[in-house]
Tab-separated table of C-alpha atoms in Angstrom:
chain	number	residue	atom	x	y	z
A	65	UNK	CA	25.980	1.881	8.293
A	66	UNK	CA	24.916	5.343	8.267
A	67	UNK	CA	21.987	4.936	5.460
A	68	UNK	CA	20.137	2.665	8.235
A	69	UNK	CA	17.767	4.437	10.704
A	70	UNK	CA	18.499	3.632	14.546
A	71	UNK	CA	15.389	1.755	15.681
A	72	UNK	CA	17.357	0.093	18.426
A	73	UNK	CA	18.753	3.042	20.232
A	74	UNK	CA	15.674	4.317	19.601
A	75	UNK	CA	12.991	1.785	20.654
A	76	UNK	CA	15.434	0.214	23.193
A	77	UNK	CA	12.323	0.102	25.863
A	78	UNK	CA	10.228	-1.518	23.486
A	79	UNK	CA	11.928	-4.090	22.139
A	80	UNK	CA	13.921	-5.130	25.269
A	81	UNK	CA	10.658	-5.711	26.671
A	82	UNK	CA	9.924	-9.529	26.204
A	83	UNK	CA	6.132	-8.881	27.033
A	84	UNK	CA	5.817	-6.400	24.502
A	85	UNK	CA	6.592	-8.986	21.822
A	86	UNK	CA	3.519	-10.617	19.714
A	87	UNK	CA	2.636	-13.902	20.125
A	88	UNK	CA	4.852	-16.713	18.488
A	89	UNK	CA	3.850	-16.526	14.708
A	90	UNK	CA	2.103	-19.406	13.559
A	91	UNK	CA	3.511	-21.182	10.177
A	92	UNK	CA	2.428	-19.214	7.283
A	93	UNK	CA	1.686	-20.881	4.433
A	94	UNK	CA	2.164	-19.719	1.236
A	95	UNK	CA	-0.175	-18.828	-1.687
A	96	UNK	CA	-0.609	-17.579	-5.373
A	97	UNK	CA	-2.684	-15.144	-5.938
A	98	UNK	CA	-5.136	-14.968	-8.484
A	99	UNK	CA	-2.904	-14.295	-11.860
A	100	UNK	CA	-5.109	-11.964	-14.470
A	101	UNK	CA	-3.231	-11.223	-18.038
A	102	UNK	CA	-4.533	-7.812	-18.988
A	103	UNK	CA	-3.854	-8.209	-22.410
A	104	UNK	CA	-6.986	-10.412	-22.668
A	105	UNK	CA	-8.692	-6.739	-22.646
A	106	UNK	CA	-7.990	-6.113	-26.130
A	107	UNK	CA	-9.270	-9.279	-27.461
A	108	UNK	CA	-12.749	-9.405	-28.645
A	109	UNK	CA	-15.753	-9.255	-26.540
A	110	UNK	CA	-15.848	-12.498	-25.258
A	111	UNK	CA	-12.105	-12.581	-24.034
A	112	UNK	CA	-12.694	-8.935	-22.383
A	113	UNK	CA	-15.684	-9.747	-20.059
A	114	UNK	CA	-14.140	-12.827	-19.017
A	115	UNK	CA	-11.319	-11.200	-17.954
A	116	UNK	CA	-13.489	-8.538	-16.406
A	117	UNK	CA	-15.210	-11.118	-14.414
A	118	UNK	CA	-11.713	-12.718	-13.159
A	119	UNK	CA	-10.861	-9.367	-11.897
A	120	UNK	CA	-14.070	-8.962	-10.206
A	121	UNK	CA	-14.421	-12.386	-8.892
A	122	UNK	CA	-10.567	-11.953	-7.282
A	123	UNK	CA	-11.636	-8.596	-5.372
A	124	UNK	CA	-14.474	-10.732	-4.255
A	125	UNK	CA	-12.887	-13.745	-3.070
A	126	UNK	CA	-9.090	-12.494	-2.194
A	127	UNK	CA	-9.122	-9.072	-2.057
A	128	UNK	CA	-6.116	-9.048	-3.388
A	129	UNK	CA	-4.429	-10.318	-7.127
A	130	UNK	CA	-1.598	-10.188	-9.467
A	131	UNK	CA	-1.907	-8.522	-13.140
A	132	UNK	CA	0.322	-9.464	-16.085
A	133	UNK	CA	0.821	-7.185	-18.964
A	134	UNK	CA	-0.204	-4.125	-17.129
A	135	UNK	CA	1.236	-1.595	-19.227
A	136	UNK	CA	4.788	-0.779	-16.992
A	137	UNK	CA	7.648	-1.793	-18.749
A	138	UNK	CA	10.598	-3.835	-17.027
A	139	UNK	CA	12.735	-1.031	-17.617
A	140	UNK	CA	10.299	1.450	-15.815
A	141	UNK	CA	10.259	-1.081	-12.439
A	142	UNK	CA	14.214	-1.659	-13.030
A	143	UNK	CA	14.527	1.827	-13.260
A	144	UNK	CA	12.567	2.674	-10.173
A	145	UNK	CA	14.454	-0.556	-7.954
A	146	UNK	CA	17.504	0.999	-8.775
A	147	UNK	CA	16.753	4.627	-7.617
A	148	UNK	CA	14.599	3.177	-4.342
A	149	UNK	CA	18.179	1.727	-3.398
A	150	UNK	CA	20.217	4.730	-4.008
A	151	UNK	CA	17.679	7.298	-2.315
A	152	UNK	CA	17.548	5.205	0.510
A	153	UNK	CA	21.552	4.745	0.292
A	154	UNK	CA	21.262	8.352	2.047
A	155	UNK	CA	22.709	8.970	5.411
A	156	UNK	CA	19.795	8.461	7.717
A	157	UNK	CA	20.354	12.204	8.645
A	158	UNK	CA	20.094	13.536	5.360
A	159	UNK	CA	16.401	11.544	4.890
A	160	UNK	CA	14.857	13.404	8.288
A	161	UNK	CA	15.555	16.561	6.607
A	162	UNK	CA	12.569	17.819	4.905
A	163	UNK	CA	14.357	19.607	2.340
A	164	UNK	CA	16.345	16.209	1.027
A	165	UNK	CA	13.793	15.528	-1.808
A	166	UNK	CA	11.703	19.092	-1.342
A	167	UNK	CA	8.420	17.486	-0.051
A	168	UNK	CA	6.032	18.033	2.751
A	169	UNK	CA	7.362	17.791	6.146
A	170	UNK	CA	7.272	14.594	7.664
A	171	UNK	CA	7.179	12.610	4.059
A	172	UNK	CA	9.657	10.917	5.284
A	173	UNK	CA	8.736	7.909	7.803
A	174	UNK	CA	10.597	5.599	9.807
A	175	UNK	CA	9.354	3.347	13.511
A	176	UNK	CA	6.040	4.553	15.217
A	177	UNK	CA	7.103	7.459	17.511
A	178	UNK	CA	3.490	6.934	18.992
A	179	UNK	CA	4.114	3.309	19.740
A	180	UNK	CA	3.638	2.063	23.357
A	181	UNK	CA	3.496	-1.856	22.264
A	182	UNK	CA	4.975	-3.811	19.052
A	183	UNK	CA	1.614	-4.221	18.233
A	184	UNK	CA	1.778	-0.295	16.748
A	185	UNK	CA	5.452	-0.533	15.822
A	186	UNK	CA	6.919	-1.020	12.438
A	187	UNK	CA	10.796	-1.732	11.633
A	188	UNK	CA	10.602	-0.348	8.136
A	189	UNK	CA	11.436	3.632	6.347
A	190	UNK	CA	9.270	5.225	3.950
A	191	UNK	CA	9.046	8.118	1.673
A	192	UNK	CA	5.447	9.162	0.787
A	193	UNK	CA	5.207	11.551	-1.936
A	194	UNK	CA	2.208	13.028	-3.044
A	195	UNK	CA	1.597	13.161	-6.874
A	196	UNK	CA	1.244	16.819	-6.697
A	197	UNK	CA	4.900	17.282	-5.341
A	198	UNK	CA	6.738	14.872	-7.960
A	199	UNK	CA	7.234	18.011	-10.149
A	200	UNK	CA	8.862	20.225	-7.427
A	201	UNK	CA	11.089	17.581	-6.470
A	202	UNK	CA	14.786	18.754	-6.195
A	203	UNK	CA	16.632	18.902	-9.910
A	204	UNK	CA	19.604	17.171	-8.191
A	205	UNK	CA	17.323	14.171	-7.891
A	206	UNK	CA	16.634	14.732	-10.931
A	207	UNK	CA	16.849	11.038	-12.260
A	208	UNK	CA	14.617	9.751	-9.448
A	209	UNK	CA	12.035	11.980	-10.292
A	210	UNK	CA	11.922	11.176	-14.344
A	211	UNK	CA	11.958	7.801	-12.914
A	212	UNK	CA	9.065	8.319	-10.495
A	213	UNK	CA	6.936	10.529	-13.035
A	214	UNK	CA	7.223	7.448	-15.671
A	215	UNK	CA	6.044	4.808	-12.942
A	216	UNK	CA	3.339	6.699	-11.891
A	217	UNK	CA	2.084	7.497	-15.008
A	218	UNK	CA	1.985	3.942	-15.443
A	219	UNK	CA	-0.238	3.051	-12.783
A	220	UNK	CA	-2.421	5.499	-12.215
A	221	UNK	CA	-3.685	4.428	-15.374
A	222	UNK	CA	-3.642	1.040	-15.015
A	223	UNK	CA	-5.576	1.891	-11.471
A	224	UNK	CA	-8.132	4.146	-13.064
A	225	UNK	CA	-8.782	1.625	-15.783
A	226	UNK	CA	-8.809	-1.376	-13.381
A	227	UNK	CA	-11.804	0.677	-10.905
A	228	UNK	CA	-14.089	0.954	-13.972
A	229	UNK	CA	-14.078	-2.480	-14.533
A	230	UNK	CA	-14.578	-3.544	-11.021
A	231	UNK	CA	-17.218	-0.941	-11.005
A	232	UNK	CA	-19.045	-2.240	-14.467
A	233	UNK	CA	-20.355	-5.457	-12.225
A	234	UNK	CA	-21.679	-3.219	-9.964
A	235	UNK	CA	-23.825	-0.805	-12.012
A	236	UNK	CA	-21.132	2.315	-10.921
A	237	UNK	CA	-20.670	4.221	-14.153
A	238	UNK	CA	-17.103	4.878	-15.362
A	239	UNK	CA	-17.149	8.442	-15.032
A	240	UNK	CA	-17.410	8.362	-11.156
A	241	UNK	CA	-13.420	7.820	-10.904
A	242	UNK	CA	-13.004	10.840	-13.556
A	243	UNK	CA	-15.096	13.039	-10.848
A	244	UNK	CA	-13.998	11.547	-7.604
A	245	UNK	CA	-10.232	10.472	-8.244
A	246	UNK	CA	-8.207	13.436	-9.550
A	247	UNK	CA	-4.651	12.697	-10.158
A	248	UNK	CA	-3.338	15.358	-7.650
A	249	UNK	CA	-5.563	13.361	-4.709
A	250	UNK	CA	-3.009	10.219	-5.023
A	251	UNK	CA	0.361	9.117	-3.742
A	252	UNK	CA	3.279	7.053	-4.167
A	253	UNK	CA	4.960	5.292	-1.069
A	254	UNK	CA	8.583	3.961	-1.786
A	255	UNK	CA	9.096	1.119	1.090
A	256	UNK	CA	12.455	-0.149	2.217
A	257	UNK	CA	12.251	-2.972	5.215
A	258	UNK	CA	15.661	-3.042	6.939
A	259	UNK	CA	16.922	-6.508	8.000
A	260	UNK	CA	15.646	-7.143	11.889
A	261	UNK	CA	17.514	-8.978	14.776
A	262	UNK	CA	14.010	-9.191	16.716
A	263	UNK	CA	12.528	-11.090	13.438
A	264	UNK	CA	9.938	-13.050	13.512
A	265	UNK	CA	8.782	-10.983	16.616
A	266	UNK	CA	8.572	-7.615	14.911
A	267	UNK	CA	6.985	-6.638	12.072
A	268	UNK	CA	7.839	-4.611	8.780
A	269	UNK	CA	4.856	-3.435	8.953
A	270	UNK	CA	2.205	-3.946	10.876
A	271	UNK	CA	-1.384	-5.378	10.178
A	272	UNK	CA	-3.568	-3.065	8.344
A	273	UNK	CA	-6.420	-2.175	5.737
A	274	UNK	CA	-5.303	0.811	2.995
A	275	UNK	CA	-7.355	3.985	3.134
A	276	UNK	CA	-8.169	4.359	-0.414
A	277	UNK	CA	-9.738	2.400	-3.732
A	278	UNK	CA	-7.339	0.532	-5.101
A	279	UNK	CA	-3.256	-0.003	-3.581
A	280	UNK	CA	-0.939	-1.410	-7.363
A	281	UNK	CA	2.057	-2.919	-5.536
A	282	UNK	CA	5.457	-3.976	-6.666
A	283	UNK	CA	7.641	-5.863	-4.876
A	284	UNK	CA	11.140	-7.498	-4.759
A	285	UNK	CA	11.709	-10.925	-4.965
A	286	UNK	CA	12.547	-11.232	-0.921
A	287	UNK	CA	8.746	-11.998	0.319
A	288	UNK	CA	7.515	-10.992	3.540
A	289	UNK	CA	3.531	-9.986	2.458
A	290	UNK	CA	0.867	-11.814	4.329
A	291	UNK	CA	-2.783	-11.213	3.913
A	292	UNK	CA	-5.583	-12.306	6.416
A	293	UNK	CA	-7.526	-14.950	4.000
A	294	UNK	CA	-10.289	-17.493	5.696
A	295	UNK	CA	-9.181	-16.886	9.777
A	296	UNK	CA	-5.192	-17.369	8.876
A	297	UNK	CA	-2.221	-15.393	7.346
A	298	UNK	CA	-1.149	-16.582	3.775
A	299	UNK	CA	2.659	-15.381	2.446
A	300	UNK	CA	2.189	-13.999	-1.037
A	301	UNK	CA	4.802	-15.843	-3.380
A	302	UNK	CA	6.911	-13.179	-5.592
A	303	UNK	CA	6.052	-12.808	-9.140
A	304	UNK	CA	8.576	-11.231	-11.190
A	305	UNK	CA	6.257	-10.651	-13.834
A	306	UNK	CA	3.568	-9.227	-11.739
A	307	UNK	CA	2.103	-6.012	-10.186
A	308	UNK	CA	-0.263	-7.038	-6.799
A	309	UNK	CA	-3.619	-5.027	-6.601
A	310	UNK	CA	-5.065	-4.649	-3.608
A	311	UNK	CA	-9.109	-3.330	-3.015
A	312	UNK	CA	-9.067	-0.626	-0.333
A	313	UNK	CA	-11.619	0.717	2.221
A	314	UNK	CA	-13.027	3.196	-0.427
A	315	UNK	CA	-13.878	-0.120	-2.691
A	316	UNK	CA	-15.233	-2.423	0.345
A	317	UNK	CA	-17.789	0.468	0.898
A	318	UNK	CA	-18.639	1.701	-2.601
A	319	UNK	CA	-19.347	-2.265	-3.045
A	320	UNK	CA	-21.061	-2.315	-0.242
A	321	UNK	CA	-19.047	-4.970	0.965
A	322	UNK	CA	-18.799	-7.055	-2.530
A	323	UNK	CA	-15.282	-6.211	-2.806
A	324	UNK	CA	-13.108	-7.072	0.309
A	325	UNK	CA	-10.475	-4.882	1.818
A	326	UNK	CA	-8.635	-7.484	3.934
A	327	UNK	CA	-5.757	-6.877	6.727
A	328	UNK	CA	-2.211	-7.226	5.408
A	329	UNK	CA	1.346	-7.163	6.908
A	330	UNK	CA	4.816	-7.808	5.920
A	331	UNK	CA	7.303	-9.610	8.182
A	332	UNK	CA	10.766	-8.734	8.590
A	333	UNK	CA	13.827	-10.935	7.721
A	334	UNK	CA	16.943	-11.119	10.188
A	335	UNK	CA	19.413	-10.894	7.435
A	336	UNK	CA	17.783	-9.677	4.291
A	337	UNK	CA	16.362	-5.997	3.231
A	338	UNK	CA	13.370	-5.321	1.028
A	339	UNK	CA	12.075	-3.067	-1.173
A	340	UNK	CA	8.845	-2.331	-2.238
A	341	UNK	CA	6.398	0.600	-4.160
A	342	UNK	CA	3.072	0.995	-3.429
A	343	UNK	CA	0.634	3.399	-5.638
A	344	UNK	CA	-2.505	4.523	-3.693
A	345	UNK	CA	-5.198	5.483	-6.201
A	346	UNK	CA	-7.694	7.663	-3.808
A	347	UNK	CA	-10.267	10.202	-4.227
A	348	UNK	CA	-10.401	13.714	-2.894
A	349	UNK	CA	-10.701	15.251	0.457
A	350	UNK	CA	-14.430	15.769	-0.061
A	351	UNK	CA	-15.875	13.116	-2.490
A	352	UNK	CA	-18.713	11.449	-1.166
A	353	UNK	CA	-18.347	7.315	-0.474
A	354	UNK	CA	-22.007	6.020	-0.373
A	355	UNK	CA	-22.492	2.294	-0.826
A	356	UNK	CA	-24.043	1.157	-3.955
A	357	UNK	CA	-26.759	-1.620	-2.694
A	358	UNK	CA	-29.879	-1.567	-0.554
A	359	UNK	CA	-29.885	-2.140	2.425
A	360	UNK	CA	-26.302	0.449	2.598
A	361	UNK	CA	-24.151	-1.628	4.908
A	362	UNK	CA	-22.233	2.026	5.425
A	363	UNK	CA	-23.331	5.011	6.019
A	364	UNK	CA	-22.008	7.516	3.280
A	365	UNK	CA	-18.575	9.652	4.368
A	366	UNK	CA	-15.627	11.232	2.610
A	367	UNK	CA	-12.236	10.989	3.376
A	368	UNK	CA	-12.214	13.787	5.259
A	369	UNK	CA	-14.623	12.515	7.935
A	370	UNK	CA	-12.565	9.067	7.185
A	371	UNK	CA	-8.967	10.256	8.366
A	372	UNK	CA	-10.527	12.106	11.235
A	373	UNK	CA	-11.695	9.293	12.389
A	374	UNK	CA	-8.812	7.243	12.197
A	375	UNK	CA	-6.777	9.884	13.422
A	376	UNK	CA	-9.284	10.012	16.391
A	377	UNK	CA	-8.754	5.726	16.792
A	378	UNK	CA	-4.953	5.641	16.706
A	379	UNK	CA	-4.798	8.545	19.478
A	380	UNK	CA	-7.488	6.779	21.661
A	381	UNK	CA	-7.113	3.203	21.303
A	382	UNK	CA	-3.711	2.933	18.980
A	383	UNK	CA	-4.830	1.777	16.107
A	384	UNK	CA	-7.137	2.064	12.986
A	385	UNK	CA	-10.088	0.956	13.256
A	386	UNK	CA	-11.851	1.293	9.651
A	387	UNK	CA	-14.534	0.682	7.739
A	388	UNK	CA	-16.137	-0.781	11.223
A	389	UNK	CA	-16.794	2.800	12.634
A	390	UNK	CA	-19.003	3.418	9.460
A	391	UNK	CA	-21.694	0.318	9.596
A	392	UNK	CA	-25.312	1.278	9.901
């Protein structure tokens, strides 16, 4: 098919190396996460801090959690599943070119170019558009990006009002996200995870932390998530209903370390693709992180100094290495 991206022609090396393979995966179990219902917001006092104290007690304790009646209409995520499919329909030539949607080069992502073992390699494609470019995207796309401008508006409200309430527990006032987290400092990533003949070997995507505050998530009803919970991997169970939020580095070290940012992957499927949308609320270039209990478990940084660092990791070593590099 010529939508699909050549990963064995073009990792033929890698994956024909048996010793490059991980480890045979371990049975996964597989989990709910913590279900929240928004709508218990606009109750009366009583209904709204227990709700706010569910959402805190989930970043706590998972990490990660699910939130019903969050404000995005089925039609808006039918809507978006429907152009996902179509954009990624494209001839795998017309997606390389940086002019297909009118974004930044390299917005579009597919393998690890870099990767010398599996353990860096993901069998998945991804656009990553940044919130500032969804205007300037190509009128012949024209659908896609009404589509895209109605999700996002979605959830970058729902991720701006879920940070103040994680942040009322810890003493953060509201208006640090107004200051920090401009609009234009987000992105979108649209996900599509190809079916793999080297499944369960290879990943979709390999483990990971997200380099922001807060990651909204929807996904298909395929599977393949798995969080690091308690020393094992759990597989997240779909919820139709449900958007997944995720706490990020930013939040782990804001929180200084009450919120956890935990590893995540997604595994591939030998027969079946899968789609996903991921919403990365961050802050800008230059905003200052500093943790907000004593004794600091981090020393303050901005993303700046944060992506440098990273950058620095994967060249070295391979790899991110995170919030580690930042621990007083």
């Amino acid at each position: 098919m010529d939508f699909e991206p050549p990963f064995q022609g073009t990792y033929k090396t890698l994956l024909q190396n048996p010793t490059h393979y991980h480890d045979k995966l371990s049975d996964v179990d597989e989990c709910e996460l913590p279900v929240i219902d928004l709508n218990n917001l606009n109750f009366g006092h009583t209904e709204r801090e227990k709700c706010v104290s569910e959402v805190a007690q989930a970043a706590r304790q998972w990490g990660f959690f699910q939130v019903v009646n969050h404000g995005v209409s089925q039609e808006v995520v039918n809507n978006m599943q429907y152009e996902q499919k179509r954009l990624f329909r494209q001839p795998f030539p017309k997606k390389v070119e940086n002019n297909l949607l009118n974004l930044s080069a390299n917005s579009y992502r597919w393998g690890n170019p870099e990767a010398t073992c599996l353990k860096q390699f993901s069998w998945s494609e991804a656009f990553h558009i940044s919130t500032t470019e969804i205007p300037t995207m190509r009128t012949e796309h024209k659908s896609l990006r009404s589509t895209i401008e109605a999700f996002v508006k979605n959830v970058s409200d729902l991720a701006r009002s879920l940070a103040e309430i994680l942040a009322q527990p810890l003493g953060i006032k509201p208006v640090y996200f107004e200051e920090n987290c401009p609009a234009r400092t987000s992105y979108l990533r649209l996900n599509r995870y190809a079916p793999c003949p080297f499944s369960p070997q290879v990943y979709g995507l390999i483990s990971h932390t997200d380099t922001d505050f807060l990651t909204i998530v929807y996904q298909d009803q395929v599977g393949g998530l798995e969080i690091y919970k308690d020393g094992r991997w759990l597989g997240v169970k779909p919820n139709p209903e449900a958007l997944i939020v995720n706490i990020g580095d930013f939040f782990e070290a804001l929180s200084n370390g009450i919120y956890k940012s935990i590893k995540h992957r997604v595994v591939t499927s030998q027969k079946v693709e899968r789609f996903s949308v991921a919403y990365f609320y961050c802050p800008s270039y230059d905003a200052v992180i500093k943790s907000c209990g004593k004794p600091a478990l981090y020393r303050q940084f901005t993303l700046r100094e944060y992506k440098q660092q990273t950058q620095i990791d994967v060249r070295e070593i391979g790899e991110k290495v995170g919030l580690s590099r930042f621990l007083l």
